[in-house]
């Protein structure tokens, strides 16, 4: 079992995989992470990353990049993660994966795992200005049609700290963010960060008067710091910020950052998403 399994939180149980041999791993999609017609993309990313990590099986080689293409929304139930080690060099291992449900391909993934390479280090990017976490309140659960909150929203505690409120329908920049952690305390590792990269309210919602479907087509996460982060406790929040600058031909991009509370950039993300008319 992967060293990334750090406890028995719901997140760990619902992303757990069992080795089947020949690079194949069995898991289950749990409806507690549903957001619309299927599970949240960050949850799927965490399941996929766990399988890729188990396939690499080298604690010295940590995830550096993860790219997932979402082909079809999973249904509740059993899934199989098939992995292939494409190449292992002196420093970098490349691994690919397919998430399957029966004969349906749900997701295709490619990831690079690597050892730490000493050399030039600098960071010109700085942590964005945000309302301090102790001056914020948890975001109320957004209601779906019929009056129920999406189950996935119950898995996190989120506190708005950056950008205009959603559904104001104005012309403000599509920039949103705030503080996020799991509802159950858990160390912030690569799986957590992969989930956080697609767990926030879409940045485009600041320009919409009401919710609309924005399914992810592909998501890339670049991990930029050692994880778990040394100074963070299991109940600490991360600060996330997401922005969209172009909407064209029915698609948008969303760029994201995940920060530790002490100002260390943990990950960059970028996704392409489809804009489905209401």
GROMACS .gro file of C-alpha atoms in nm:
model
  278
    1UNK     CA    1   0.000   0.000   0.000
    2UNK     CA    2   0.123   0.349  -0.082
    3UNK     CA    3   0.301   0.555   0.184
    4UNK     CA    4   0.051   0.831   0.097
    5UNK     CA    5  -0.221   0.653   0.295
    6UNK     CA    6  -0.193   0.859   0.612
    7UNK     CA    7  -0.499   0.769   0.814
    8UNK     CA    8  -0.855   0.652   0.817
    9UNK     CA    9  -1.031   0.974   0.725
   10UNK     CA   10  -1.319   0.951   0.483
   11UNK     CA   11  -1.095   1.092   0.211
   12UNK     CA   12  -0.847   0.808   0.263
   13UNK     CA   13  -1.118   0.544   0.269
   14UNK     CA   14  -1.288   0.682  -0.041
   15UNK     CA   15  -0.964   0.706  -0.242
   16UNK     CA   16  -0.824   0.371  -0.124
   17UNK     CA   17  -0.700   0.123  -0.383
   18UNK     CA   18  -0.609  -0.244  -0.358
   19UNK     CA   19  -0.330  -0.393  -0.569
   20UNK     CA   20  -0.450  -0.657  -0.817
   21UNK     CA   21  -0.114  -0.728  -0.981
   22UNK     CA   22   0.030  -0.627  -1.319
   23UNK     CA   23  -0.006  -0.255  -1.241
   24UNK     CA   24  -0.382  -0.277  -1.181
   25UNK     CA   25  -0.558  -0.143  -0.872
   26UNK     CA   26  -0.919  -0.178  -0.757
   27UNK     CA   27  -1.119   0.102  -0.596
   28UNK     CA   28  -1.464   0.246  -0.565
   29UNK     CA   29  -1.630   0.577  -0.654
   30UNK     CA   30  -1.819   0.702  -0.349
   31UNK     CA   31  -2.127   0.928  -0.392
   32UNK     CA   32  -2.017   1.141  -0.099
   33UNK     CA   33  -1.795   1.332  -0.346
   34UNK     CA   34  -2.064   1.400  -0.608
   35UNK     CA   35  -2.098   1.758  -0.733
   36UNK     CA   36  -2.333   1.737  -1.033
   37UNK     CA   37  -2.383   1.432  -1.254
   38UNK     CA   38  -2.082   1.264  -1.104
   39UNK     CA   39  -1.789   1.305  -0.866
   40UNK     CA   40  -1.583   1.621  -0.831
   41UNK     CA   41  -1.277   1.625  -1.055
   42UNK     CA   42  -1.040   1.679  -0.763
   43UNK     CA   43  -1.165   1.361  -0.597
   44UNK     CA   44  -1.112   1.166  -0.920
   45UNK     CA   45  -0.763   1.320  -0.949
   46UNK     CA   46  -0.675   1.198  -0.600
   47UNK     CA   47  -0.788   0.843  -0.680
   48UNK     CA   48  -0.585   0.847  -1.002
   49UNK     CA   49  -0.277   0.991  -0.832
   50UNK     CA   50  -0.294   0.729  -0.560
   51UNK     CA   51  -0.288   0.456  -0.825
   52UNK     CA   52   0.004   0.613  -1.009
   53UNK     CA   53   0.195   0.654  -0.682
   54UNK     CA   54   0.137   0.290  -0.592
   55UNK     CA   55   0.260   0.188  -0.937
   56UNK     CA   56   0.584   0.387  -0.906
   57UNK     CA   57   0.633   0.254  -0.551
   58UNK     CA   58   0.942   0.462  -0.475
   59UNK     CA   59   0.929   0.695  -0.173
   60UNK     CA   60   1.228   0.892  -0.308
   61UNK     CA   61   1.039   0.980  -0.629
   62UNK     CA   62   0.749   1.211  -0.557
   63UNK     CA   63   0.485   1.348  -0.798
   64UNK     CA   64   0.606   1.651  -0.992
   65UNK     CA   65   0.328   1.676  -1.250
   66UNK     CA   66  -0.010   1.516  -1.303
   67UNK     CA   67  -0.231   1.558  -1.611
   68UNK     CA   68  -0.575   1.401  -1.637
   69UNK     CA   69  -0.824   1.403  -1.923
   70UNK     CA   70  -1.178   1.337  -1.804
   71UNK     CA   71  -1.353   1.126  -2.067
   72UNK     CA   72  -1.676   1.033  -1.889
   73UNK     CA   73  -1.834   1.089  -1.547
   74UNK     CA   74  -1.801   0.784  -1.319
   75UNK     CA   75  -2.106   0.619  -1.169
   76UNK     CA   76  -2.115   0.507  -0.808
   77UNK     CA   77  -1.939   0.174  -0.769
   78UNK     CA   78  -1.627  -0.024  -0.848
   79UNK     CA   79  -1.346   0.109  -1.067
   80UNK     CA   80  -1.012  -0.026  -1.184
   81UNK     CA   81  -0.698   0.182  -1.228
   82UNK     CA   82  -0.462   0.039  -1.491
   83UNK     CA   83  -0.108   0.180  -1.489
   84UNK     CA   84   0.202   0.151  -1.705
   85UNK     CA   85   0.555   0.260  -1.617
   86UNK     CA   86   0.658   0.418  -1.946
   87UNK     CA   87   1.017   0.496  -1.853
   88UNK     CA   88   1.236   0.509  -1.544
   89UNK     CA   89   1.554   0.715  -1.567
   90UNK     CA   90   1.816   0.815  -1.314
   91UNK     CA   91   1.598   1.099  -1.182
   92UNK     CA   92   1.251   1.081  -1.339
   93UNK     CA   93   0.987   0.810  -1.377
   94UNK     CA   94   0.704   0.856  -1.628
   95UNK     CA   95   0.383   0.666  -1.561
   96UNK     CA   96   0.047   0.658  -1.738
   97UNK     CA   97  -0.291   0.536  -1.620
   98UNK     CA   98  -0.647   0.461  -1.725
   99UNK     CA   99  -0.941   0.472  -1.485
  100UNK     CA  100  -1.202   0.217  -1.592
  101UNK     CA  101  -1.553   0.123  -1.492
  102UNK     CA  102  -1.642  -0.197  -1.673
  103UNK     CA  103  -1.551  -0.131  -2.037
  104UNK     CA  104  -1.592   0.249  -1.998
  105UNK     CA  105  -1.275   0.460  -1.990
  106UNK     CA  106  -1.339   0.737  -1.736
  107UNK     CA  107  -1.003   0.913  -1.731
  108UNK     CA  108  -0.660   0.908  -1.892
  109UNK     CA  109  -0.360   1.027  -1.693
  110UNK     CA  110   0.011   1.089  -1.725
  111UNK     CA  111   0.245   1.181  -1.444
  112UNK     CA  112   0.613   1.243  -1.378
  113UNK     CA  113   0.770   1.134  -1.049
  114UNK     CA  114   1.122   1.247  -0.967
  115UNK     CA  115   1.388   1.271  -0.701
  116UNK     CA  116   1.484   1.613  -0.568
  117UNK     CA  117   1.752   1.773  -0.785
  118UNK     CA  118   1.972   2.028  -0.601
  119UNK     CA  119   2.043   2.346  -0.792
  120UNK     CA  120   1.922   2.702  -0.848
  121UNK     CA  121   1.615   2.790  -0.644
  122UNK     CA  122   1.408   3.110  -0.639
  123UNK     CA  123   1.043   3.215  -0.618
  124UNK     CA  124   0.935   3.546  -0.770
  125UNK     CA  125   0.567   3.460  -0.716
  126UNK     CA  126   0.422   3.568  -0.382
  127UNK     CA  127   0.123   3.455  -0.181
  128UNK     CA  128  -0.188   3.658  -0.278
  129UNK     CA  129  -0.344   3.902  -0.034
  130UNK     CA  130  -0.636   3.742   0.146
  131UNK     CA  131  -0.858   3.798   0.447
  132UNK     CA  132  -0.690   3.618   0.741
  133UNK     CA  133  -0.852   3.285   0.815
  134UNK     CA  134  -0.955   3.385   1.168
  135UNK     CA  135  -1.152   3.678   1.023
  136UNK     CA  136  -1.357   3.459   0.789
  137UNK     CA  137  -1.661   3.236   0.825
  138UNK     CA  138  -1.733   2.898   0.663
  139UNK     CA  139  -1.905   2.934   0.327
  140UNK     CA  140  -2.269   2.821   0.353
  141UNK     CA  141  -2.358   2.510   0.153
  142UNK     CA  142  -2.471   2.600  -0.200
  143UNK     CA  143  -2.814   2.453  -0.269
  144UNK     CA  144  -2.890   2.247  -0.576
  145UNK     CA  145  -3.231   2.262  -0.744
  146UNK     CA  146  -3.467   2.090  -0.500
  147UNK     CA  147  -3.298   2.240  -0.195
  148UNK     CA  148  -3.011   1.995  -0.131
  149UNK     CA  149  -2.642   2.073  -0.112
  150UNK     CA  150  -2.398   1.884  -0.336
  151UNK     CA  151  -2.252   1.602  -0.119
  152UNK     CA  152  -1.896   1.701  -0.210
  153UNK     CA  153  -1.937   2.036  -0.032
  154UNK     CA  154  -1.977   1.851   0.299
  155UNK     CA  155  -1.632   1.696   0.262
  156UNK     CA  156  -1.454   2.034   0.298
  157UNK     CA  157  -1.455   2.345   0.510
  158UNK     CA  158  -1.410   2.649   0.286
  159UNK     CA  159  -1.378   3.016   0.385
  160UNK     CA  160  -1.409   3.293   0.127
  161UNK     CA  161  -1.110   3.531   0.134
  162UNK     CA  162  -1.032   3.648  -0.223
  163UNK     CA  163  -1.248   3.806  -0.494
  164UNK     CA  164  -1.609   3.907  -0.535
  165UNK     CA  165  -1.891   3.680  -0.414
  166UNK     CA  166  -2.031   3.434  -0.670
  167UNK     CA  167  -2.340   3.499  -0.880
  168UNK     CA  168  -2.316   3.877  -0.865
  169UNK     CA  169  -2.327   3.882  -1.246
  170UNK     CA  170  -2.094   4.178  -1.278
  171UNK     CA  171  -1.793   4.258  -1.493
  172UNK     CA  172  -1.536   4.204  -1.218
  173UNK     CA  173  -1.235   3.986  -1.293
  174UNK     CA  174  -1.305   3.616  -1.254
  175UNK     CA  175  -1.077   3.565  -0.954
  176UNK     CA  176  -1.183   3.369  -0.647
  177UNK     CA  177  -1.021   3.195  -0.355
  178UNK     CA  178  -0.991   3.142   0.013
  179UNK     CA  179  -0.903   2.895   0.283
  180UNK     CA  180  -0.973   2.523   0.245
  181UNK     CA  181  -0.923   2.206   0.443
  182UNK     CA  182  -1.094   1.869   0.470
  183UNK     CA  183  -1.383   1.838   0.713
  184UNK     CA  184  -1.173   1.573   0.892
  185UNK     CA  185  -0.817   1.675   0.986
  186UNK     CA  186  -0.562   1.517   0.755
  187UNK     CA  187  -0.197   1.591   0.665
  188UNK     CA  188  -0.162   1.800   0.348
  189UNK     CA  189   0.010   1.564   0.104
  190UNK     CA  190   0.009   1.526  -0.274
  191UNK     CA  191  -0.336   1.366  -0.271
  192UNK     CA  192  -0.481   1.656  -0.070
  193UNK     CA  193  -0.331   1.915  -0.302
  194UNK     CA  194  -0.457   1.732  -0.612
  195UNK     CA  195  -0.807   1.738  -0.462
  196UNK     CA  196  -0.783   2.106  -0.361
  197UNK     CA  197  -0.685   2.197  -0.719
  198UNK     CA  198  -1.043   2.131  -0.831
  199UNK     CA  199  -1.249   2.172  -0.513
  200UNK     CA  200  -1.324   2.545  -0.509
  201UNK     CA  201  -1.623   2.727  -0.659
  202UNK     CA  202  -1.541   2.803  -1.027
  203UNK     CA  203  -1.389   3.147  -1.073
  204UNK     CA  204  -1.629   3.223  -1.358
  205UNK     CA  205  -1.919   3.219  -1.109
  206UNK     CA  206  -1.829   3.577  -1.012
  207UNK     CA  207  -1.963   3.683  -1.354
  208UNK     CA  208  -2.274   3.465  -1.360
  209UNK     CA  209  -2.610   3.543  -1.197
  210UNK     CA  210  -2.670   3.175  -1.113
  211UNK     CA  211  -2.489   2.838  -1.113
  212UNK     CA  212  -2.419   2.662  -1.442
  213UNK     CA  213  -2.241   2.339  -1.534
  214UNK     CA  214  -1.867   2.377  -1.600
  215UNK     CA  215  -1.730   2.021  -1.634
  216UNK     CA  216  -1.353   1.974  -1.644
  217UNK     CA  217  -1.203   1.850  -1.972
  218UNK     CA  218  -0.845   1.825  -1.848
  219UNK     CA  219  -0.654   1.919  -1.534
  220UNK     CA  220  -0.280   1.958  -1.482
  221UNK     CA  221  -0.120   1.999  -1.140
  222UNK     CA  222   0.248   2.087  -1.092
  223UNK     CA  223   0.367   2.015  -0.740
  224UNK     CA  224   0.619   2.280  -0.633
  225UNK     CA  225   0.722   2.195  -0.276
  226UNK     CA  226   0.793   1.891  -0.060
  227UNK     CA  227   0.479   1.734   0.084
  228UNK     CA  228   0.358   1.690   0.352
  229UNK     CA  229   0.464   2.048   0.424
  230UNK     CA  230   0.685   2.047   0.734
  231UNK     CA  231   0.521   2.339   0.918
  232UNK     CA  232   0.157   2.238   0.863
  233UNK     CA  233  -0.066   2.056   1.111
  234UNK     CA  234  -0.344   1.821   0.996
  235UNK     CA  235  -0.612   2.079   1.077
  236UNK     CA  236  -0.440   2.372   0.902
  237UNK     CA  237  -0.599   2.541   0.602
  238UNK     CA  238  -0.438   2.595   0.263
  239UNK     CA  239  -0.498   2.917   0.073
  240UNK     CA  240  -0.618   2.866  -0.285
  241UNK     CA  241  -0.675   3.118  -0.563
  242UNK     CA  242  -0.823   3.055  -0.909
  243UNK     CA  243  -0.865   3.286  -1.209
  244UNK     CA  244  -1.018   3.267  -1.556
  245UNK     CA  245  -0.912   3.518  -1.820
  246UNK     CA  246  -1.066   3.386  -2.143
  247UNK     CA  247  -1.400   3.234  -2.235
  248UNK     CA  248  -1.428   3.141  -2.604
  249UNK     CA  249  -1.612   2.890  -2.819
  250UNK     CA  250  -1.769   2.721  -2.520
  251UNK     CA  251  -1.449   2.662  -2.321
  252UNK     CA  252  -1.261   2.839  -2.042
  253UNK     CA  253  -0.927   2.797  -1.872
  254UNK     CA  254  -0.881   2.822  -1.497
  255UNK     CA  255  -0.538   2.878  -1.342
  256UNK     CA  256  -0.487   2.797  -0.976
  257UNK     CA  257  -0.238   2.819  -0.692
  258UNK     CA  258  -0.231   2.624  -0.365
  259UNK     CA  259  -0.037   2.787  -0.079
  260UNK     CA  260   0.064   2.682   0.269
  261UNK     CA  261  -0.036   2.923   0.550
  262UNK     CA  262   0.326   3.034   0.582
  263UNK     CA  263   0.347   3.141   0.218
  264UNK     CA  264   0.502   2.842   0.041
  265UNK     CA  265   0.363   2.766  -0.305
  266UNK     CA  266   0.261   2.399  -0.291
  267UNK     CA  267   0.121   2.365  -0.644
  268UNK     CA  268   0.022   2.535  -0.967
  269UNK     CA  269  -0.279   2.406  -1.157
  270UNK     CA  270  -0.447   2.469  -1.490
  271UNK     CA  271  -0.762   2.318  -1.629
  272UNK     CA  272  -0.969   2.343  -1.943
  273UNK     CA  273  -1.343   2.327  -1.882
  274UNK     CA  274  -1.653   2.329  -2.099
  275UNK     CA  275  -1.918   2.596  -2.052
  276UNK     CA  276  -2.256   2.419  -2.069
  277UNK     CA  277  -2.555   2.652  -2.133
  278UNK     CA  278  -2.817   2.649  -1.859
   0.00000   0.00000   0.00000
